[in-house]
Coordinates of C-alpha atoms in Angstrom, one line a residue:
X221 CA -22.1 9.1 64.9
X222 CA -23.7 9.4 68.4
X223 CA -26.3 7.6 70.5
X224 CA -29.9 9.0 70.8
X225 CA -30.8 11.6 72.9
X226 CA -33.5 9.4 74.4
X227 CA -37.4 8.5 73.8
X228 CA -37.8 12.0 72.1
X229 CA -35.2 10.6 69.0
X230 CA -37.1 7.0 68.8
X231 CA -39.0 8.2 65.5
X232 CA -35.5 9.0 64.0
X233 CA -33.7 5.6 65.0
X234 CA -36.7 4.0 63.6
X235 CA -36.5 5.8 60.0
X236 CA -34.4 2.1 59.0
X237 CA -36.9 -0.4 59.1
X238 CA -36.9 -3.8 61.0
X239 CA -39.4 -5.8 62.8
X240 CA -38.5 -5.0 66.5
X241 CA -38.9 -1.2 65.8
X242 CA -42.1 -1.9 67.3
X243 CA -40.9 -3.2 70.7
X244 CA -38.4 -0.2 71.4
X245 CA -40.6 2.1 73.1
X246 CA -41.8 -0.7 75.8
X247 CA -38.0 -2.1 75.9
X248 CA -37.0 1.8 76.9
X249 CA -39.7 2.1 79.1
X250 CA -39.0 -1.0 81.4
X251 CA -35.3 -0.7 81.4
X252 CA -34.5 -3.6 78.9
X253 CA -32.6 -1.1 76.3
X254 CA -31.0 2.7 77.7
X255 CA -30.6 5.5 75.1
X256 CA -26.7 5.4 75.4
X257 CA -26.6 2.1 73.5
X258 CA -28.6 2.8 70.5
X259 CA -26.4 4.9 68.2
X260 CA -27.3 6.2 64.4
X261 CA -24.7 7.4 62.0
X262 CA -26.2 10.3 60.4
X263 CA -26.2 12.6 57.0
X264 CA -27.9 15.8 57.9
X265 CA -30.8 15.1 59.8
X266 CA -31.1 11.5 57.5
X267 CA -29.8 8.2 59.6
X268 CA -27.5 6.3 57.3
X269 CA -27.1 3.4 59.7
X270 CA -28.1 2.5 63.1
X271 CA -27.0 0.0 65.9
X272 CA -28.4 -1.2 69.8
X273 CA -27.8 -3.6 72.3
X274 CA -30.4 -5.4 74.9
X275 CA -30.7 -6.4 77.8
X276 CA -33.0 -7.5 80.6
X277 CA -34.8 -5.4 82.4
X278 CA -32.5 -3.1 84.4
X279 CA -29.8 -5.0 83.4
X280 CA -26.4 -3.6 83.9
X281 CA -24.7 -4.5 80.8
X282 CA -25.4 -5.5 77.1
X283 CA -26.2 -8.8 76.3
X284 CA -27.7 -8.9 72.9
X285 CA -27.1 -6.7 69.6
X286 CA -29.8 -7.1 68.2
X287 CA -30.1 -4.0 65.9
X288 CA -27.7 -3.5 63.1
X289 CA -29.0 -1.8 60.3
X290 CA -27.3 0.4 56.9
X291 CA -29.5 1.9 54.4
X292 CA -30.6 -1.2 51.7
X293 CA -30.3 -0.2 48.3
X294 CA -27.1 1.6 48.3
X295 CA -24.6 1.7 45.4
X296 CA -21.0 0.8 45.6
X297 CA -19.6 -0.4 49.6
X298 CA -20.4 3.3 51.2
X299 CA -23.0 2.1 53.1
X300 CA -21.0 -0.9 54.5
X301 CA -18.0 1.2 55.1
X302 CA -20.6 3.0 57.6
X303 CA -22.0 0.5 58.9
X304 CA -18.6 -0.9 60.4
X305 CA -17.3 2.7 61.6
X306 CA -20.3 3.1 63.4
X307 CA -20.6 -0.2 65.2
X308 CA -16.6 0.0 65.9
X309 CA -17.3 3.8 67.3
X310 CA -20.3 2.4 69.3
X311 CA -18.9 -1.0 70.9
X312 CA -15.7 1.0 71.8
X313 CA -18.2 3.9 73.8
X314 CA -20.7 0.9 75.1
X315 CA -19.2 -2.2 75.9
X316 CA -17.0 -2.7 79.0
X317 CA -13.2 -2.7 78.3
X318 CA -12.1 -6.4 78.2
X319 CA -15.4 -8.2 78.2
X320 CA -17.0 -10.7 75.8
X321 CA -18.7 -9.3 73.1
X322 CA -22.4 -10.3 73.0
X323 CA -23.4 -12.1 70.4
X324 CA -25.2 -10.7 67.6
X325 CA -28.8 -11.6 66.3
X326 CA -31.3 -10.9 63.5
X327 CA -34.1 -12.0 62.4
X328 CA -35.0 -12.8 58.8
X329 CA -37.3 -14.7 56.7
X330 CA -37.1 -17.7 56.4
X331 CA -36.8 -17.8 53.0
X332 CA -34.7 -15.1 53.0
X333 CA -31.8 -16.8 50.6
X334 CA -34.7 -16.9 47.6
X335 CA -35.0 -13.3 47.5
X336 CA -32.0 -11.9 45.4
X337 CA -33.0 -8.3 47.7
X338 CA -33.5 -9.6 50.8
X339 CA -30.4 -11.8 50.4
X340 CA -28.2 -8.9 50.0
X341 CA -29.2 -6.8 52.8
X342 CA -28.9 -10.1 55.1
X343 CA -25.5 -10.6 53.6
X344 CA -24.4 -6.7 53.8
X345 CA -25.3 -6.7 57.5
X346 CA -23.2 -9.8 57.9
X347 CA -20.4 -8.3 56.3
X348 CA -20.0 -5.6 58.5
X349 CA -20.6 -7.9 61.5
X350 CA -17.6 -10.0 59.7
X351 CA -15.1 -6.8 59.5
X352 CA -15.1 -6.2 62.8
X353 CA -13.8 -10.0 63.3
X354 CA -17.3 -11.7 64.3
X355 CA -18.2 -14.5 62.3
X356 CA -21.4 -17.2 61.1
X357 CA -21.9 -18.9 64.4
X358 CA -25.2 -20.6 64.0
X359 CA -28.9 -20.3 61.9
X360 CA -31.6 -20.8 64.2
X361 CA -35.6 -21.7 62.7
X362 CA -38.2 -19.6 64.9
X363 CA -41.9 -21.3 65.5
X364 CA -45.1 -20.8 66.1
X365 CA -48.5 -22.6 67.0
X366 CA -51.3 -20.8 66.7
X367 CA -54.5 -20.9 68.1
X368 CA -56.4 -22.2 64.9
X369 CA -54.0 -25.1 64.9
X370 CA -55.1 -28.7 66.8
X371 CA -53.9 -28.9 70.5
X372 CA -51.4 -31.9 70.1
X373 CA -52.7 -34.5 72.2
X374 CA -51.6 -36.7 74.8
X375 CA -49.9 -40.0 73.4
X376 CA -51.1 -42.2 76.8
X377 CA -46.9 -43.1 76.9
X378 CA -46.2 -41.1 79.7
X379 CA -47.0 -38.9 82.8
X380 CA -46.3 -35.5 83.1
X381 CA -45.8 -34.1 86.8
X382 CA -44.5 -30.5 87.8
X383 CA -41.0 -29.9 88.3
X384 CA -40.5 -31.0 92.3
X385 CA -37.5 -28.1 92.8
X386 CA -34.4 -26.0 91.2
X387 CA -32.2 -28.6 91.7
X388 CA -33.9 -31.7 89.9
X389 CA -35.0 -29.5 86.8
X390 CA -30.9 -28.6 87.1
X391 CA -30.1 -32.1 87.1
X392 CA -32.3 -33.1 83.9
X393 CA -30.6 -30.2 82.4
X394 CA -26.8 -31.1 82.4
X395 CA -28.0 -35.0 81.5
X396 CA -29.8 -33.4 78.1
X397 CA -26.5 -31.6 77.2
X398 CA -25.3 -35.2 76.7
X399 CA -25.2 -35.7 72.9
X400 CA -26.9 -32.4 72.0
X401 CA -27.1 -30.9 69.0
X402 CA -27.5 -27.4 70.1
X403 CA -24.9 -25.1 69.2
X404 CA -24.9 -22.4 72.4
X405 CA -25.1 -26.1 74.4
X406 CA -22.0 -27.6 73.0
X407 CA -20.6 -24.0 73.3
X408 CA -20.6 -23.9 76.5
X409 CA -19.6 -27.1 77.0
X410 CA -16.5 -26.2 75.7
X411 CA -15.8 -23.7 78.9
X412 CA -17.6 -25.1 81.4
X413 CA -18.7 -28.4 83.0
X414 CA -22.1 -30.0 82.2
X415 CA -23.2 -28.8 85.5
X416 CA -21.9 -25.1 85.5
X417 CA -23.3 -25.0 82.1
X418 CA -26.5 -26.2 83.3
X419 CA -27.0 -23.8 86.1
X420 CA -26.0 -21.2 84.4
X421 CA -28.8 -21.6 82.0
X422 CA -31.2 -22.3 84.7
X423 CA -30.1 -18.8 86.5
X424 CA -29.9 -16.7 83.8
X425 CA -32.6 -17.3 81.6
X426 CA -35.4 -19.9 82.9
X427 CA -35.6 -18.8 86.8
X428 CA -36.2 -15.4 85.9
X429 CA -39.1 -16.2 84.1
X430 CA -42.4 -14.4 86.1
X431 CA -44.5 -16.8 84.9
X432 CA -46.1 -19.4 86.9
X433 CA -43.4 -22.5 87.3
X434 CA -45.9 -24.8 88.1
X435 CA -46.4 -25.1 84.3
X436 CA -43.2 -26.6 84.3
X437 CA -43.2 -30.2 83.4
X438 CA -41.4 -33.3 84.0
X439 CA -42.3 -36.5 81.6
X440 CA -42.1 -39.6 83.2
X441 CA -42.8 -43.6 82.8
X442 CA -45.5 -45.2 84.5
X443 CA -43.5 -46.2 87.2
X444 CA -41.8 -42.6 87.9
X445 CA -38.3 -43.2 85.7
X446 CA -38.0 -39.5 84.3
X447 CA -37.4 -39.4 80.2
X448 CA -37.4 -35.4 80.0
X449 CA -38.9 -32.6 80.6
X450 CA -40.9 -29.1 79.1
X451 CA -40.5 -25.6 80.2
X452 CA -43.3 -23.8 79.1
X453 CA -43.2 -19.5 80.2
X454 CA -44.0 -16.3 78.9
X455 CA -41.3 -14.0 78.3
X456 CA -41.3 -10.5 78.2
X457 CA -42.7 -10.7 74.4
X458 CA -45.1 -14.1 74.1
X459 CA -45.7 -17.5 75.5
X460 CA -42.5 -20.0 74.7
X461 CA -41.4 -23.1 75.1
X462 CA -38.4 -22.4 76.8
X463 CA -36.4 -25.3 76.7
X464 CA -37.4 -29.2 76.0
X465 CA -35.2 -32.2 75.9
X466 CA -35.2 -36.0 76.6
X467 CA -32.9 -37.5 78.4
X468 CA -29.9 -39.8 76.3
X469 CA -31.0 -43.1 77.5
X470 CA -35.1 -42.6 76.1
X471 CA -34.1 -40.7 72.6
X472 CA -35.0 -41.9 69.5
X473 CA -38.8 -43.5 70.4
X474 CA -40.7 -40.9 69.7
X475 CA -41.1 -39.3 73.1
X476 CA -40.4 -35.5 72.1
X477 CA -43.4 -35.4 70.3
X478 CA -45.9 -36.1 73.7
X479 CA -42.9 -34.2 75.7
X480 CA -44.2 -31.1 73.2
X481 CA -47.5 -31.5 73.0
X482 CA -47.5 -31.1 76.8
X483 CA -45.9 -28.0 76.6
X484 CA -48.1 -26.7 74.0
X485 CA -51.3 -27.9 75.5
X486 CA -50.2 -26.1 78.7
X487 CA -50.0 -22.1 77.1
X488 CA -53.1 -23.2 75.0
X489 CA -55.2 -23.6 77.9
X490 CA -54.2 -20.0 78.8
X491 CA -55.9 -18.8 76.0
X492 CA -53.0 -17.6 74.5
X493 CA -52.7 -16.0 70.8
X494 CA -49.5 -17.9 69.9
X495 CA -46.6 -19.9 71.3
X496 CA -43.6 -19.6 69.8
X497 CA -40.0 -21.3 69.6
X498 CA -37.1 -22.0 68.5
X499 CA -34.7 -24.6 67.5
X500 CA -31.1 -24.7 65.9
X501 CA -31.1 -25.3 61.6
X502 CA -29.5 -28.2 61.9
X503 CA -31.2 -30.1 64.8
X504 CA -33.3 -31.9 62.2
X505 CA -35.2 -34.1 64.9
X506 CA -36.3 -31.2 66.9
X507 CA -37.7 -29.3 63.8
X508 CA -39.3 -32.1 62.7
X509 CA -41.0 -32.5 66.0
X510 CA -42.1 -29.1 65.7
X511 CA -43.5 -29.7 62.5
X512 CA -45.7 -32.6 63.4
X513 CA -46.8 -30.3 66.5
X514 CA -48.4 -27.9 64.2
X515 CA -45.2 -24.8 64.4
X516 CA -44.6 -23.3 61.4
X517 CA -41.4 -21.9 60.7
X518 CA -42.0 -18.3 60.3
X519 CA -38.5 -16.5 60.5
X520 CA -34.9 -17.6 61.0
X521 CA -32.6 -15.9 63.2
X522 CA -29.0 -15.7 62.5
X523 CA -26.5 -15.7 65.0
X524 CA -22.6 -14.5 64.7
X525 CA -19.8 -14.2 67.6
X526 CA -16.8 -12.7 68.2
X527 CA -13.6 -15.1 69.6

């Protein structure tokens, strides 16, 4: 059990399949993943099960593991057996002593529960997530529009400005976390304030976005009153909507639906190939609004934590 000598051993991490086996060589190349945290367990010469964490680009520390794979097809619990010795061995040599562990996600159809095969290996990589004390913490759908879909169109309800500064998208932020039905929200509403939590999210994730913030939208009445807001971006894989909400006082009318269609009309005048999103299993009203957008759901993601 050891981490990869570098870009010289990707063909051999990659010998387990997955979908982002593709994006490893860019996500070496600009910094976002380092060779010390991708680890294999091997047989020989014959990877047996495989692990890595990401990050942003040059980041200093883990954020995501987002690789956790053990050979599918497997008699008896060997290959789960290996699958937790090698993640234990590698979070003890990666992770900093005493920090959080970061969370865990993994893409999967999203049928993936009809499948009797599929099923298992979801459910085998769970299991090994779930003996080293990490458990279910939320299913997520994952979108996507695509070009040969209609450009939802305006509604005529409301106005749709740019985002004036940091502070006021900030400020919409922590008043959408009131009632939400987001699970990372209400998460970190249970350590934080509704405005740490807000800029937080706003510092991390959406002000580091190098795409242009003047897509950013605010949604407004006739007469100025804000009722929510779009963040339309590009991230370092595709064109997203980044975060969308409405504000508690103007839910339940309908407005998410124009809120969203301004997003998506704003990446579809870039000419983009896709724009995708994503939106918590149980937040019925948002997937539904994604739905009569024109997204179709086409993974899920499945996240787990440690305490």
């Amino acid at each position: 059990m050891r981490p990869i000598t570098g870009r010289e051993e990707l063909d051999l991490f990659c010998q387990l399949p997955y979908v982002l086996n593709e994006e490893l060589p860019n996500d070496l190349a600009d910094g976002r993943r380092r060779p010390e945290w991708m680890w294999v367990a091997l047989r020989g010469d014959r990877p047996l099960a495989r692990v890595a964490w990401w990050s942003r680009a040059q980041g200093e520390a883990p954020l995501i593991l987002d690789v956790l794979d053990i050979e599918d097809g497997a008699s008896g619990s060997d290959h789960i057996d290996i699958g937790v010795r090698l993640l234990r061995t590698a979070m003890a040599a990666t992770l900093p002593e005493g920090a959080r562990r970061p969370e865990y996600s993994r893409f999967v159809p999203p049928d993936w529960r009809d499948d009797a095969g599929t099923r298992r290996a979801v459910e085998d990589r769970m299991s090994v997530l779930e003996r080293t004390g990490a458990r279910l913490f939320v299913e997520r759908l994952r979108l996507e529009w695509r070009p040969e879909s209609p450009v939802p169109q305006p509604g005529g309800r409301l106005v749709f400005r740019p985002v004036r500064d940091a502070e006021e998208l900030v400020g919409l932020m922590a008043s959408v976390l009131d009632g939400t039905l987001d699970a990372h929200g209400r998460d970190d509403l249970t350590r934080m304030s509704v405005r740490e939590a807000a800029t937080q999210h706003y510092e991390t994730e959406l002000a580091r976005y190098t795409s242009p913030h003047d897509w950013w939208r605010v949604a407004t009445l006739p007469d100025g009153e804000p009722v929510g807001f779009v963040i339309p971006a590009r991230n370092d894989y595709n064109p997203i909507i980044a975060y969308i909400g409405v504000l508690p006082a103007h839910r339940g009318r309908g407005y998410i639906d124009d809120v969203l269609a301004e997003g998506t009309r704003v990446l579809a005048e870039q000419g983009v190939p896709r724009v995708r999103a994503a939106t918590d299993l149980g937040n019925v009203p948002m997937a539904n609004a994604f739905r009569r957008a024109g997204y179709v759901n086409f993974q899920r993601e499945i996240n787990m934590t440690w305490d």
